[in-house]
Coordinates of N, CA and C in Angstrom, one line a residue:
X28 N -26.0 118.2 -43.5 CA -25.5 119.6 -43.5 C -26.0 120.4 -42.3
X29 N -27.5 120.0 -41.8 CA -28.0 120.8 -40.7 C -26.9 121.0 -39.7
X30 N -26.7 119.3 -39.7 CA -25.9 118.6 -38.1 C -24.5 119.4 -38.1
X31 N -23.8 119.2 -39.4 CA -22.7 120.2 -39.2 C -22.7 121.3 -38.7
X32 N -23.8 122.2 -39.0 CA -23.9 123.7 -39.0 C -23.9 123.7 -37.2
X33 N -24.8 122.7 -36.5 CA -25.5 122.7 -35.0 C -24.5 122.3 -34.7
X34 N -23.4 121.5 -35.2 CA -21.5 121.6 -34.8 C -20.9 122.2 -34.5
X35 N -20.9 123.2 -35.8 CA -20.2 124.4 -35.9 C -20.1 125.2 -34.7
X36 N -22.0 125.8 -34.3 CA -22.1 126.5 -33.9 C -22.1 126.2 -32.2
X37 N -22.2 125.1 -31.9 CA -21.6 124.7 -30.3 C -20.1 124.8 -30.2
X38 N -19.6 124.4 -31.4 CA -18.1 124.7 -31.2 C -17.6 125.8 -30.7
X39 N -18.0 127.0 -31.5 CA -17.8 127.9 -31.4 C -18.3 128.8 -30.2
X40 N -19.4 128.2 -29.4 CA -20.1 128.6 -27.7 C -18.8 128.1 -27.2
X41 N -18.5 127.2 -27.3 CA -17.9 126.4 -26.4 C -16.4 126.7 -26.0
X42 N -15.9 127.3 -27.4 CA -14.7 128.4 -27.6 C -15.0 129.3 -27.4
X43 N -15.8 129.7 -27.3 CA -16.1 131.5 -26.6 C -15.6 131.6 -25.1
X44 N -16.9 130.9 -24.7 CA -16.6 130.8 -23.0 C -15.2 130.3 -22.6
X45 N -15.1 129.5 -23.4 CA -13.3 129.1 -22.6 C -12.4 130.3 -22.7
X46 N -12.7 130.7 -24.0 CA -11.7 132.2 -24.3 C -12.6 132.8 -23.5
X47 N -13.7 133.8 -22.8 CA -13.8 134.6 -22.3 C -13.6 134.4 -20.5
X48 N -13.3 133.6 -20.2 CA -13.3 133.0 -18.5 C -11.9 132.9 -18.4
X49 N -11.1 132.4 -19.3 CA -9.6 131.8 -18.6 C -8.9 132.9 -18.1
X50 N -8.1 132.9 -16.9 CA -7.7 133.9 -16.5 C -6.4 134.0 -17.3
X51 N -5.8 135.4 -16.9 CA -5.1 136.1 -17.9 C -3.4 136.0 -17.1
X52 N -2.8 135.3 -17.8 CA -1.4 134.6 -17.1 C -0.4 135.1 -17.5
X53 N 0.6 135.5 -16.1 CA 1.6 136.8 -16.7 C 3.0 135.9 -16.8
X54 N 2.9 135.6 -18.9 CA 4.0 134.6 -19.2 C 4.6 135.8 -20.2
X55 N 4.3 137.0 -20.2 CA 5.0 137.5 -21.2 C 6.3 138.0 -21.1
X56 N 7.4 138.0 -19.5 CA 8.2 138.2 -19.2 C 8.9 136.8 -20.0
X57 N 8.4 135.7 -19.9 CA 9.3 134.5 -20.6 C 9.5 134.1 -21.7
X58 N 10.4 133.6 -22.4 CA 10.5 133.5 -23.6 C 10.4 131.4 -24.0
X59 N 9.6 131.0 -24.6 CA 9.5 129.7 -24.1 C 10.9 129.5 -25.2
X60 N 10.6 127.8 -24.6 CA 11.7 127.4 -25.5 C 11.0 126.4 -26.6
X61 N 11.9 127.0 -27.7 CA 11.5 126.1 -28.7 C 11.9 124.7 -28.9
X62 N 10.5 123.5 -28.8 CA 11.3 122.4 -28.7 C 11.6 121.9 -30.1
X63 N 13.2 121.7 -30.3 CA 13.6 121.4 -31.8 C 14.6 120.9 -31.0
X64 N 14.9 119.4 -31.4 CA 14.0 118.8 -31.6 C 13.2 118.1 -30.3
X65 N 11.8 118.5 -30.2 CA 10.7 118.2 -29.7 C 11.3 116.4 -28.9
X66 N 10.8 116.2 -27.8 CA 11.2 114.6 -27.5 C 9.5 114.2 -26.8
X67 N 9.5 112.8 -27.4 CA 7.9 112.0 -26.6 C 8.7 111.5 -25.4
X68 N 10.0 111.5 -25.1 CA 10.2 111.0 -23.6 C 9.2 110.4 -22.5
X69 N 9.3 109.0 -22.2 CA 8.4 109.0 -21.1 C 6.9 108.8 -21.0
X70 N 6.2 108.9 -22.8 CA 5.5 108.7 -23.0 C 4.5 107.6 -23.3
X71 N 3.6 107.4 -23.4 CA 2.8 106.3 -23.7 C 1.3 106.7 -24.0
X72 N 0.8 105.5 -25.2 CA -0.8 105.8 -25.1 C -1.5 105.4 -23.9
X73 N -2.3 105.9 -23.8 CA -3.4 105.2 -22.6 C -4.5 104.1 -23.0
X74 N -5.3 103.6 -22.3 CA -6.2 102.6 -22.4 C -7.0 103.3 -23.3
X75 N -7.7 104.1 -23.2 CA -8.7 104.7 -24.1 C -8.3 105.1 -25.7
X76 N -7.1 104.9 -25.9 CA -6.5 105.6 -27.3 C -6.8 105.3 -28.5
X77 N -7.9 106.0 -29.2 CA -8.3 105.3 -30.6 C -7.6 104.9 -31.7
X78 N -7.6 104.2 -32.3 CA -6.4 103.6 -33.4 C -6.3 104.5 -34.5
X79 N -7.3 105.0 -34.7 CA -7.1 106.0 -35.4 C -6.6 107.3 -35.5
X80 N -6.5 107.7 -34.2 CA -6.5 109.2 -33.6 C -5.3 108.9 -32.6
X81 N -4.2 109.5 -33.2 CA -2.6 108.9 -32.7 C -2.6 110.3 -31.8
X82 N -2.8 110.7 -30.4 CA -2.2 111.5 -30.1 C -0.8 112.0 -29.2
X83 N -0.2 112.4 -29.3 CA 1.0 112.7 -28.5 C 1.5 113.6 -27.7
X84 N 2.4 113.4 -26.9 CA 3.2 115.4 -26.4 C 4.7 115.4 -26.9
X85 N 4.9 116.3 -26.7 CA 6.0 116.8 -26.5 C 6.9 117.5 -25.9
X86 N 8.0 117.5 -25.2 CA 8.8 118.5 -24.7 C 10.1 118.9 -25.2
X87 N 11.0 119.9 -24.8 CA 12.0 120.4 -25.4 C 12.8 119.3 -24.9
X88 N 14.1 119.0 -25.4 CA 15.2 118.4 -24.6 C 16.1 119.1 -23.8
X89 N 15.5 120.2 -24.4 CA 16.8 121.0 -23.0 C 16.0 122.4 -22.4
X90 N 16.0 122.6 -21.4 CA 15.6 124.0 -20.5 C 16.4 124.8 -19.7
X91 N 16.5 125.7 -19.7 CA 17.3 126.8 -19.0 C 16.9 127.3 -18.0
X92 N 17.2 127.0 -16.4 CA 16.9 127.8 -15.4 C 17.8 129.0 -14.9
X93 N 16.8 130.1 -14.7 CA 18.0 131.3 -14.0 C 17.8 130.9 -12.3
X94 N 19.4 130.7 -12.2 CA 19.7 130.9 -10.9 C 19.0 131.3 -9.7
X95 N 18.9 132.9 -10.2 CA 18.6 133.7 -8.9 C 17.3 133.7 -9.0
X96 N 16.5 133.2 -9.7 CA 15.0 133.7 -9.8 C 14.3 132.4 -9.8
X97 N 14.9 131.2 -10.2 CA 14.7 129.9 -10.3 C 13.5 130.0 -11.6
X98 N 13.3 130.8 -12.2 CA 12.4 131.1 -13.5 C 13.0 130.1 -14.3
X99 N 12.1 129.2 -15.2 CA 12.5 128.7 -16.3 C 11.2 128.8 -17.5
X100 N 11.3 128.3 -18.8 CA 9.9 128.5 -19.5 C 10.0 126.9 -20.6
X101 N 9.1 126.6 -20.6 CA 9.0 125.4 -21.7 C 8.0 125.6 -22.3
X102 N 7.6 125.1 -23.8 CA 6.9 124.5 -24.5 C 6.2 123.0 -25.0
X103 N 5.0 122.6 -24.5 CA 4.8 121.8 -24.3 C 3.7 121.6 -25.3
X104 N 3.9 121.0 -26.4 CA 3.4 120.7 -27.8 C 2.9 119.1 -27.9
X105 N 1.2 119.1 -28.1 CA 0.1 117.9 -28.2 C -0.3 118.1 -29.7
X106 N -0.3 116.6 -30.5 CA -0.2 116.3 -31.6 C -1.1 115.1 -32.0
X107 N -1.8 115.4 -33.4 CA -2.4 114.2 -34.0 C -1.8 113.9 -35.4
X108 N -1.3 112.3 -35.0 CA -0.8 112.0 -36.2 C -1.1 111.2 -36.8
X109 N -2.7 110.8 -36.3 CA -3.4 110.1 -36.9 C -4.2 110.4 -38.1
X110 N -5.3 109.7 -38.5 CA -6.1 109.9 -39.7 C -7.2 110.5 -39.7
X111 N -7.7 110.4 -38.1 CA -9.2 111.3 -38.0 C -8.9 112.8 -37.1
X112 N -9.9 113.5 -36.8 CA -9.8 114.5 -35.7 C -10.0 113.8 -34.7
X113 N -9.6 114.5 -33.5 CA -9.3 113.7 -31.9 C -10.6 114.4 -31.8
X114 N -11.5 115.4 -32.0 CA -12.8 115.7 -31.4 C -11.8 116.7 -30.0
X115 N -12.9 117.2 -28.6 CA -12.7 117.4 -27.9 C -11.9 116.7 -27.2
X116 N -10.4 117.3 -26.5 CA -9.5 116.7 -25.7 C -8.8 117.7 -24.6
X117 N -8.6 117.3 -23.8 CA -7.9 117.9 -22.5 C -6.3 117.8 -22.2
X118 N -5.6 118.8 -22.5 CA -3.8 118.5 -22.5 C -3.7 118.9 -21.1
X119 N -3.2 118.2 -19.8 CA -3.1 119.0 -18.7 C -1.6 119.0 -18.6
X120 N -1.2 120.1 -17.7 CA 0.6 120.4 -17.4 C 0.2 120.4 -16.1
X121 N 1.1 119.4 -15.3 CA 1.4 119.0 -14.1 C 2.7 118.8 -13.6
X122 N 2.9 119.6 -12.5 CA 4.4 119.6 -12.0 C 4.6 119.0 -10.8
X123 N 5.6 118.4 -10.4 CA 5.8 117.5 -9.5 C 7.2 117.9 -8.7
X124 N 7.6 117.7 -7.4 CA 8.9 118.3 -6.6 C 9.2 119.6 -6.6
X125 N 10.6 119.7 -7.0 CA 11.2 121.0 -7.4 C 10.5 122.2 -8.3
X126 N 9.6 121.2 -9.5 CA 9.4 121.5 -10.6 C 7.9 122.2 -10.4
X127 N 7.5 123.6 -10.4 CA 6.1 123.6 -9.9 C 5.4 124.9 -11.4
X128 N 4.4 124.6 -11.8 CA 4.2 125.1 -12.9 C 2.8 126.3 -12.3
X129 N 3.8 127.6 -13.2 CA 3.5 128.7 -12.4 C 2.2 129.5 -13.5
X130 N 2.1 129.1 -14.7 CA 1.1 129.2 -16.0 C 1.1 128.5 -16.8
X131 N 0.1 128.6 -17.6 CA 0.2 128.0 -18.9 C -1.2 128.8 -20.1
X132 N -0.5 129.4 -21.1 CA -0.8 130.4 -21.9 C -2.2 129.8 -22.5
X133 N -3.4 130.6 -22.1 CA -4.8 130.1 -22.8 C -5.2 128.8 -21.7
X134 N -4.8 128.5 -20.5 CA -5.1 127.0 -20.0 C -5.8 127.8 -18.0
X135 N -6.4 127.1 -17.8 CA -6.8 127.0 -16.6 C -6.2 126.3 -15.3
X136 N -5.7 126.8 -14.1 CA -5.2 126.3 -12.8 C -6.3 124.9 -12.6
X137 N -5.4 124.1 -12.1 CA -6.3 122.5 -11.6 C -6.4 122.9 -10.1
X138 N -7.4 123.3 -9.7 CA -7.4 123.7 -8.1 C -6.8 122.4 -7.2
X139 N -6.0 123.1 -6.0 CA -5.0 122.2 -5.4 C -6.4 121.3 -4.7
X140 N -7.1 121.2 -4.6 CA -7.8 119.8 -4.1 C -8.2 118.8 -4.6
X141 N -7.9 118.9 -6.8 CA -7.7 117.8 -7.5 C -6.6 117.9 -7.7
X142 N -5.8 117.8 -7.7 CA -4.6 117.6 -8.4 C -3.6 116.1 -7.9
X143 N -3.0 115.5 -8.7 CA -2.9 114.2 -8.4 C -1.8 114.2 -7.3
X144 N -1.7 112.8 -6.4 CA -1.3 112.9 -5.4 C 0.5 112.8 -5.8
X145 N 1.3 113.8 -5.2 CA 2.4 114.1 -5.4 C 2.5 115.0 -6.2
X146 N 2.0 115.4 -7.2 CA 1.9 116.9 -7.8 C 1.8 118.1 -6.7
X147 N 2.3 119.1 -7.3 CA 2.5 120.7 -6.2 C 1.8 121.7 -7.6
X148 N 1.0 121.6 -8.4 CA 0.8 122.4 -9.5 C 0.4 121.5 -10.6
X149 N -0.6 122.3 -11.6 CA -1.0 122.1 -12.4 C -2.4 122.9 -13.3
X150 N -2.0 122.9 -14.5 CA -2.8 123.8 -15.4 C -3.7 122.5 -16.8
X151 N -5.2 123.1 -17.0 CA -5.9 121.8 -17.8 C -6.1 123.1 -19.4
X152 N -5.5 122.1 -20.2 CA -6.2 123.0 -21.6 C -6.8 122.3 -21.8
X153 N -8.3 123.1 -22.6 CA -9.2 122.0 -23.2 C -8.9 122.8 -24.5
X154 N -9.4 121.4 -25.6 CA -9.0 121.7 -27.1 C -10.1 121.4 -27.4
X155 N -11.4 121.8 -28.4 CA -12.2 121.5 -28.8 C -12.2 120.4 -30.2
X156 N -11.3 120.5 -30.9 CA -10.5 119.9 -31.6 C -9.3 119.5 -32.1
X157 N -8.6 118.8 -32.7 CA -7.0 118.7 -32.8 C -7.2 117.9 -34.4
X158 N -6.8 118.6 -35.1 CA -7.2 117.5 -36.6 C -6.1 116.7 -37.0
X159 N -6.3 115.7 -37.7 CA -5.4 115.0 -38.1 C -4.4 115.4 -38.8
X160 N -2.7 115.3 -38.5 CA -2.0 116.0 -38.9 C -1.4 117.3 -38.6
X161 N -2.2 117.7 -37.3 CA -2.0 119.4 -36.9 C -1.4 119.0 -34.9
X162 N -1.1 120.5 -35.0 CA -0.5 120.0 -33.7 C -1.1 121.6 -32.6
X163 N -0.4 121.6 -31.6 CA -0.8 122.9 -31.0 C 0.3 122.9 -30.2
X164 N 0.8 124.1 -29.3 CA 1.8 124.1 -29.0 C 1.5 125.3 -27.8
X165 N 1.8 125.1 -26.8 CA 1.6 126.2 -24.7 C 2.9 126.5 -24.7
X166 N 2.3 127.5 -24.2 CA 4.0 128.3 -23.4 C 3.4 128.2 -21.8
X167 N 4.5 127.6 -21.4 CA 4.4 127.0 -19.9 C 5.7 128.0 -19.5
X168 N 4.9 128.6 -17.8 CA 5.7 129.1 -17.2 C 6.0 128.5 -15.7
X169 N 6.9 128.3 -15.7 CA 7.3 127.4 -14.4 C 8.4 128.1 -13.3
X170 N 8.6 127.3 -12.1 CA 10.0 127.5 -11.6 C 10.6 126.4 -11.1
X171 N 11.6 126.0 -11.4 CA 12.2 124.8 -10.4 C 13.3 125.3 -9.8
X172 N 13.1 124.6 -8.4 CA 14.3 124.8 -7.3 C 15.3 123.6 -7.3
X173 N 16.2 124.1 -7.7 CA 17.4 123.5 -8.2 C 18.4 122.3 -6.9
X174 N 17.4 122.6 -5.4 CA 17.9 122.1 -4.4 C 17.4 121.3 -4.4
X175 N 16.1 120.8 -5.3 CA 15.6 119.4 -5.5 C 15.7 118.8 -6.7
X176 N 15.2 117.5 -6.5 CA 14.6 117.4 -8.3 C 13.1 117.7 -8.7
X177 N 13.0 117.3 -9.8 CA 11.8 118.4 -10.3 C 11.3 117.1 -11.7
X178 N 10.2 117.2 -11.5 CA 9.8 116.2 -12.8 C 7.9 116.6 -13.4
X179 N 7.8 116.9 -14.5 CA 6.8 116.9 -15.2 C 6.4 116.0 -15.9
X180 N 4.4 116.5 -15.9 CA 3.5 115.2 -16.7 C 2.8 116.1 -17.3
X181 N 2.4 114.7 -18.4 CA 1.5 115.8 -19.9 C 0.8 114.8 -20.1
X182 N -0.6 114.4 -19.2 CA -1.6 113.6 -19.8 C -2.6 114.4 -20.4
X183 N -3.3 113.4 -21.1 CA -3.8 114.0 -22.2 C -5.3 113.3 -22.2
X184 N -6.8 113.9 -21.9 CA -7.8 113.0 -21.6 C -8.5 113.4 -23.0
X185 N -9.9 112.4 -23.6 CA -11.0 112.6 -24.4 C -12.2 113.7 -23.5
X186 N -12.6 114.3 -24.3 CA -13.4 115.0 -23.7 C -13.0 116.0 -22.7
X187 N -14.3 115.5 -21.7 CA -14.6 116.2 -20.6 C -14.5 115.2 -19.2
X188 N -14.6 113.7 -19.8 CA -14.1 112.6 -18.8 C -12.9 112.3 -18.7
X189 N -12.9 110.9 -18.4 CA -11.6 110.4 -17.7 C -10.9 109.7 -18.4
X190 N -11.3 109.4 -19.3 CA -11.1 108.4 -20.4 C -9.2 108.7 -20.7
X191 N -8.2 108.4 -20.2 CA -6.7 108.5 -20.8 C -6.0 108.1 -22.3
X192 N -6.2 109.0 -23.4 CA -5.4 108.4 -24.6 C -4.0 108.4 -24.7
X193 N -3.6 109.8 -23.9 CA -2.1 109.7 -23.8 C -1.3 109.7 -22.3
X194 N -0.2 109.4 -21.7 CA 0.5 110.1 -21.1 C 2.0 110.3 -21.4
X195 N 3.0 111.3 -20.8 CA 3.8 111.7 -20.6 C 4.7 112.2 -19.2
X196 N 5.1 110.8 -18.8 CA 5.2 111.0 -17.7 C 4.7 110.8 -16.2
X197 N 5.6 111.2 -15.1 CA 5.6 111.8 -15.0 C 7.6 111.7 -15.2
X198 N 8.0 112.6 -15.8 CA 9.6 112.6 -17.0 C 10.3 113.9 -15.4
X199 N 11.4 113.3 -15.8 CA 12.2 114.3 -14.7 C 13.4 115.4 -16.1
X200 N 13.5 116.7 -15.3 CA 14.0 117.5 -15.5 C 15.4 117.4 -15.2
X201 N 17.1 118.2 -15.4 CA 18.0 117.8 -14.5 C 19.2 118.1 -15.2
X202 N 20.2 117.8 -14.0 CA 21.6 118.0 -14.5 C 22.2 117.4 -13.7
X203 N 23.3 116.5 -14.3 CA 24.7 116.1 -13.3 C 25.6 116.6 -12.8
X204 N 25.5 118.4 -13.3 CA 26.9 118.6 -13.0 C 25.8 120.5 -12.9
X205 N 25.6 120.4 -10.9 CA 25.4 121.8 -10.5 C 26.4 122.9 -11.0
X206 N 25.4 124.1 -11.5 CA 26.2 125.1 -11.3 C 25.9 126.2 -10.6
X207 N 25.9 126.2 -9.3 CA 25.8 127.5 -8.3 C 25.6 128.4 -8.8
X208 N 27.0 128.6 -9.5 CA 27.8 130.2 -9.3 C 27.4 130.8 -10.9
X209 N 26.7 130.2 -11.8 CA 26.7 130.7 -13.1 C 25.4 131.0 -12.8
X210 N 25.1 132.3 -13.7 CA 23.6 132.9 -13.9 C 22.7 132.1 -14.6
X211 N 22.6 130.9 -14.6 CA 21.9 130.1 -15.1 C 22.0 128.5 -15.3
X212 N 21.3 127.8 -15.4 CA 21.9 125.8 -15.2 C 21.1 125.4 -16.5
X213 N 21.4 124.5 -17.3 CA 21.1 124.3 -18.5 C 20.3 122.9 -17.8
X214 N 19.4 122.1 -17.7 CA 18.4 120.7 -17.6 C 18.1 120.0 -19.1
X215 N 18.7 119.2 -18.8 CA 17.8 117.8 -19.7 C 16.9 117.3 -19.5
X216 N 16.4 116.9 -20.5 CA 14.6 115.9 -20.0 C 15.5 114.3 -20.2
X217 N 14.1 113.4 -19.0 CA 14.8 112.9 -19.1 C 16.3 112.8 -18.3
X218 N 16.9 113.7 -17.4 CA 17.8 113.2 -16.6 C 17.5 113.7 -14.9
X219 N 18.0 112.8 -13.9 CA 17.3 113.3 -12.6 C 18.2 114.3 -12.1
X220 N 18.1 115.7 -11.2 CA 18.5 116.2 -10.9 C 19.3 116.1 -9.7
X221 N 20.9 116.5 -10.1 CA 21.5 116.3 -8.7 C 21.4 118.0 -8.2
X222 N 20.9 118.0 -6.7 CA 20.4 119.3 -6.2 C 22.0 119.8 -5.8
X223 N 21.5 121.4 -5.7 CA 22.4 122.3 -5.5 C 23.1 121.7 -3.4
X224 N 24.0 122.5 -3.3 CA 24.0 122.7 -1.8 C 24.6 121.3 -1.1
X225 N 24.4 121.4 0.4 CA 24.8 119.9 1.1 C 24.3 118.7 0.7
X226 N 24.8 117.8 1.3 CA 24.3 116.4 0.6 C 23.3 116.2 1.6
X227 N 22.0 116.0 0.9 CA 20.7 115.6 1.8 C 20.5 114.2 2.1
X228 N 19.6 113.5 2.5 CA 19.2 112.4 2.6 C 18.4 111.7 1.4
X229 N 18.7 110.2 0.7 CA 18.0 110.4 -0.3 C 16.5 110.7 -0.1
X230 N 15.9 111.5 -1.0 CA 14.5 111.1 -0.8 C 13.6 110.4 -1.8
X231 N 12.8 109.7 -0.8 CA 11.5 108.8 -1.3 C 11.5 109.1 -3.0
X232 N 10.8 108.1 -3.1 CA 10.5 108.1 -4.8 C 9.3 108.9 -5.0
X233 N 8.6 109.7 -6.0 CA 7.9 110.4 -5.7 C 6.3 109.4 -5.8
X234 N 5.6 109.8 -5.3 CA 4.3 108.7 -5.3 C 4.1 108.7 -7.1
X235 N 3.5 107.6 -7.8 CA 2.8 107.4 -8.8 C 1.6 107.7 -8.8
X236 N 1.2 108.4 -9.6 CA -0.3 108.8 -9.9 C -1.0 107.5 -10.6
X237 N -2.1 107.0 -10.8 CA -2.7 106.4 -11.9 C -2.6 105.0 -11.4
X238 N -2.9 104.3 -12.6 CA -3.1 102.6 -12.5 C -1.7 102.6 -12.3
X239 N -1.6 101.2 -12.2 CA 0.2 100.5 -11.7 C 0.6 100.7 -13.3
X240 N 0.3 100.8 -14.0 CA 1.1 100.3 -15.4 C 1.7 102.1 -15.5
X241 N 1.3 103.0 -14.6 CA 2.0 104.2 -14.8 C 0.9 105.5 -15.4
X242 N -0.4 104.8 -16.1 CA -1.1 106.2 -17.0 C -2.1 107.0 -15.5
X243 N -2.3 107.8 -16.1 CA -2.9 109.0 -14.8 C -4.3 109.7 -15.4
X244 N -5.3 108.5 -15.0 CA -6.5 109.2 -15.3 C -7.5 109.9 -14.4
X245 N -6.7 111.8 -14.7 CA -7.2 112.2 -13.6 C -8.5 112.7 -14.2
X246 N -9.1 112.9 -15.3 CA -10.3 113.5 -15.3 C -10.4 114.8 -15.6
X247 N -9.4 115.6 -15.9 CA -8.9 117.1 -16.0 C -9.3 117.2 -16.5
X248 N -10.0 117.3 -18.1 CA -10.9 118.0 -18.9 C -11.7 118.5 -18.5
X249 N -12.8 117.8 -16.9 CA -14.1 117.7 -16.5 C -13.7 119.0 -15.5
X250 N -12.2 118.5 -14.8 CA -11.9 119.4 -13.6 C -11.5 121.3 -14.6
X251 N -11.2 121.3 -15.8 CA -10.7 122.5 -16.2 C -12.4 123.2 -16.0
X252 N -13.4 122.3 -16.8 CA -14.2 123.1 -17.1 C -15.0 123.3 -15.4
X253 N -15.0 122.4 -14.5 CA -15.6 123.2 -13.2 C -14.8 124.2 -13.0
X254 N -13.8 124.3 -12.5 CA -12.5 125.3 -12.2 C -13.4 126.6 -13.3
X255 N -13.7 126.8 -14.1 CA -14.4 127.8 -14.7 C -16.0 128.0 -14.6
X256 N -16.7 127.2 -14.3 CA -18.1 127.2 -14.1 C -18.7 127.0 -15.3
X257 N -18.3 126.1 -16.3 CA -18.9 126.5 -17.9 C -19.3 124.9 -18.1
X258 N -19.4 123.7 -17.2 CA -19.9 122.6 -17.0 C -21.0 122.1 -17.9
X259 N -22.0 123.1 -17.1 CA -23.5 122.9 -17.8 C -23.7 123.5 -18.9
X260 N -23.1 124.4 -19.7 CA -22.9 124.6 -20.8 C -22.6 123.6 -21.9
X261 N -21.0 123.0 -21.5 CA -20.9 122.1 -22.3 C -21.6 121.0 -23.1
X262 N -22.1 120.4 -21.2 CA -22.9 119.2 -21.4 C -24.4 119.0 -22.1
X263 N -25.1 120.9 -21.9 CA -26.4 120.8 -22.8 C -26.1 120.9 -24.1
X264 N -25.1 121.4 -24.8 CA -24.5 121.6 -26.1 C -24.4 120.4 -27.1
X265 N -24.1 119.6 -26.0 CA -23.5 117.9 -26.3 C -24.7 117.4 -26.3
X266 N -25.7 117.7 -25.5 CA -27.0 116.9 -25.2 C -27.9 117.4 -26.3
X267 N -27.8 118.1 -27.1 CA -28.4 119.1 -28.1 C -28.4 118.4 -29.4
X268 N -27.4 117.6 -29.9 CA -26.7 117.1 -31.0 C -27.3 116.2 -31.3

């Protein structure tokens, strides 16, 4: 009972500081999108993924970009559908190309000198827990330029290390059929984008992050909490138990 309580109450340090440091992100102009139904597109567990503790992402299957403003908004929803709690875990939102992610509601900026190679943006949520059967759900503010393609990742680490249980990607955003002249272009997940304007040259594939088999263990848990200075906090908390 003690050990619970000495649980409890680092949990709750540990959720403080994250809620009192994160900076304060202007997503309330957007309206996210609700993903119904929700797709794992592009996903996979990682090497580290407990058998017990099933975690996953999610994204919408369809997004709406405005034109003139290149504004679009998603929801990007991390789930346990396994039998135990995941404990502490790190959801990061990572944008890639066209696709560059401009917030993420309650989550911390991946400062551009970690962030994985071919990424242009990225935001680290830490969860102190995720219980079996429950889910959580970001409103992600982004913009994609429609003159390119644009593709997003949703890895997902243990902790505060590096350890990878899930990824997502990195999944392309898109449309076959440009529309200029309309105040808006509807994207599928899952399809690549053909860009607005003259016919360019193709370009390159975009670099792979991670091991060859595709997962991307960048460490983001460890990187959200430097990005905040709340490091040594964590780790004496943990060292406490």
């Amino acid at each position: 009972m003690q050990g619970l309580k000495r649980q409890g109450k680092y949990s709750g340090v540990f959720v403080a500081v994250i809620a009192a440091t994160v900076l304060t992100l202007p997503l309330s102009a957007y309206a996210a999108d609700d993903p119904t139904p929700g797709s794992s597109e592009g996903g996979s567990p990682g090497p580290a993924a407990p058998a017990d503790v099933k975690i996953t992402t999610e994204l919408p299957g369809k997004i709406t970009v405005e034109n003139k403003s290149q504004q679009t908004s998603v929801t990007a929803k991390v789930k346990n559908s396994g039998s135990k709690d995941s404990g502490p875990i790190t959801l990061s939102v990572v944008g890639f190309d066209g696709m560059r992610i401009t917030g993420v509601e309650g989550c911390v900026p991946i400062p551009e000198a970690r962030l994985p190679q071919g990424s242009n943006s990225g935001f680290a949520c830490v969860i102190d827990n995720l219980a079996a059967g429950k889910d959580r759900s970001y409103r992600v503010a982004a913009t994609f330029d429609l003159h390119k393609t644009g593709k997003i990742c949703l890895p997902v680490t243990a902790g505060t290390g590096d350890k990878l249980i899930w990824q997502q990607g990195p999944v392309p955003f898109g449309t076959s059929q440009p529309t200029p002249n309309a105040p808006d272009t509807p994207l599928l997940l899952g399809t690549e984008n053909v860009p607005f304007g003259p016919e360019k040259p193709p370009a390159a594939e975009l670099p792979r992050t991670g091991t060859p088999d595709g997962t991307l263990p960048l460490g983001l848990a460890a990187l959200a909490l430097l990005a905040i200075g709340v490091t040594g906090i964590w780790w004496t908390t943990r060292s406490e138990r």
